[in-house]
XYZ file of C-alpha atoms in Angstrom:
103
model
C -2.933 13.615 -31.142
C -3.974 9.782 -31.863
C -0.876 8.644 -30.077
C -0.937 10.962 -27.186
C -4.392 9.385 -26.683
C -3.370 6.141 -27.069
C -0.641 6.735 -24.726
C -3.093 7.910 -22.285
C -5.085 5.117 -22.497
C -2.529 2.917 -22.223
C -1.058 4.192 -18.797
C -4.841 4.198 -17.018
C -5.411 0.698 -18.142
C -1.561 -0.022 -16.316
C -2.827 1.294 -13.798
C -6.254 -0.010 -13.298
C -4.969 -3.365 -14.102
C -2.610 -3.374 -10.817
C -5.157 -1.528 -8.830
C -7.475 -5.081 -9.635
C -4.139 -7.417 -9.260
C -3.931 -5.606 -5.788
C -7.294 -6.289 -4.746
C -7.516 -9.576 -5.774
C -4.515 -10.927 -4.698
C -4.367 -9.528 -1.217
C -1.948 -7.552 0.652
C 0.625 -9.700 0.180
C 0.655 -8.312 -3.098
C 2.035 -4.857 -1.894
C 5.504 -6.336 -1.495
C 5.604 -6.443 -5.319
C 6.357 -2.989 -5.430
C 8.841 -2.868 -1.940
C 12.566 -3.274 -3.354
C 15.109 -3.636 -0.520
C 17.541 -0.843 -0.793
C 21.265 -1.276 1.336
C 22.510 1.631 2.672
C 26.565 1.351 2.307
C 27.117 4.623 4.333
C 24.927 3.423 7.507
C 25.271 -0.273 6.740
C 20.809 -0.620 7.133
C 18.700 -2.096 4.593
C 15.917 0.232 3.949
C 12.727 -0.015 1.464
C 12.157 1.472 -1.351
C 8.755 2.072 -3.257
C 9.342 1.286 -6.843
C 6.398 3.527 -7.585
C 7.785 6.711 -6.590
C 10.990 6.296 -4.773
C 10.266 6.811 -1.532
C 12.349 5.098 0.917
C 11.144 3.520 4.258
C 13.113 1.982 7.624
C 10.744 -0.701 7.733
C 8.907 -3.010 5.526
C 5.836 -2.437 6.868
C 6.173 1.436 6.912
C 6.834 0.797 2.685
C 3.610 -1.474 2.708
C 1.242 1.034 4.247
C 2.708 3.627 2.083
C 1.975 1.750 -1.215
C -1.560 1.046 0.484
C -1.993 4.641 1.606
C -1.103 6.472 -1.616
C -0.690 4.158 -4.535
C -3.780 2.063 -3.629
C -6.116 3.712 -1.464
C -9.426 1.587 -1.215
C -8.208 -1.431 -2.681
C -8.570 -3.106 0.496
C -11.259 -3.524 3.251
C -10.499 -4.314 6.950
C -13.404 -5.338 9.624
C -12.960 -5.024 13.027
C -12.794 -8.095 15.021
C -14.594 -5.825 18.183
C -17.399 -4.234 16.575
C -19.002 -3.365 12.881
C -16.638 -0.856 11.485
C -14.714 -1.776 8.575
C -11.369 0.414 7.638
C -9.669 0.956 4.167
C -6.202 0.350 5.177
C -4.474 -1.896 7.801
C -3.100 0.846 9.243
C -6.650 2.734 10.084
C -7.518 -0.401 11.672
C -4.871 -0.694 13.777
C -5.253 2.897 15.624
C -9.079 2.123 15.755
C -8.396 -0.815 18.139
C -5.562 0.591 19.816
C -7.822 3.653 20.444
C -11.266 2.492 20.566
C -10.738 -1.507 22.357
C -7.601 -1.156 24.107
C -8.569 -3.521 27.049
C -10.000 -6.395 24.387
């Protein structure tokens, strides 16, 4: 029973310790957990979340992913055309596309 809570304990503390490396360290940091999968049957390079295997076209696709599910609220994102501020790039992106198109 001791270990299984020790165990526990051990795996949140993993956890909350990348969830502060993330913040801290920016973005940038998200490529960490991105490795870069090639695909010999179509000859692409594809991404691949080490955190639960799920495999992306694009880098960028892989890097909201990890943002979206692995780290949601770790970051903050202002807009540059008013006062709202997003939790991921990605909501940020579709708020200006939608909302200041002609800025």
């Amino acid at each position: 029973m001791v270990e299984n809570f020790i165990s526990y304990l051990t795996d949140r503390l993993d956890f909350l310790f990348a969830i502060l490396l993330v913040y801290f360290s920016g973005r940038k940091l998200l490529e960490e957990y991105i490795e870069k999968v090639f695909d010999n049957e179509s000859g692409v390079t594809r991404y691949k979340c080490i955190l639960c295997g799920k495999i992306n076209n694009r880098k960028g696709h892989a890097e909201n992913h990890i943002e979206n599910i692995h780290f949601p609220g770790a970051f903050s994102y202002d807009c540059k055309y008013c006062e709202m501020t997003f939790s991921s790039k990605n909501s940020l992106y579709k708020h200006v596309h939608r909302m200041h198109k002609q800025s």
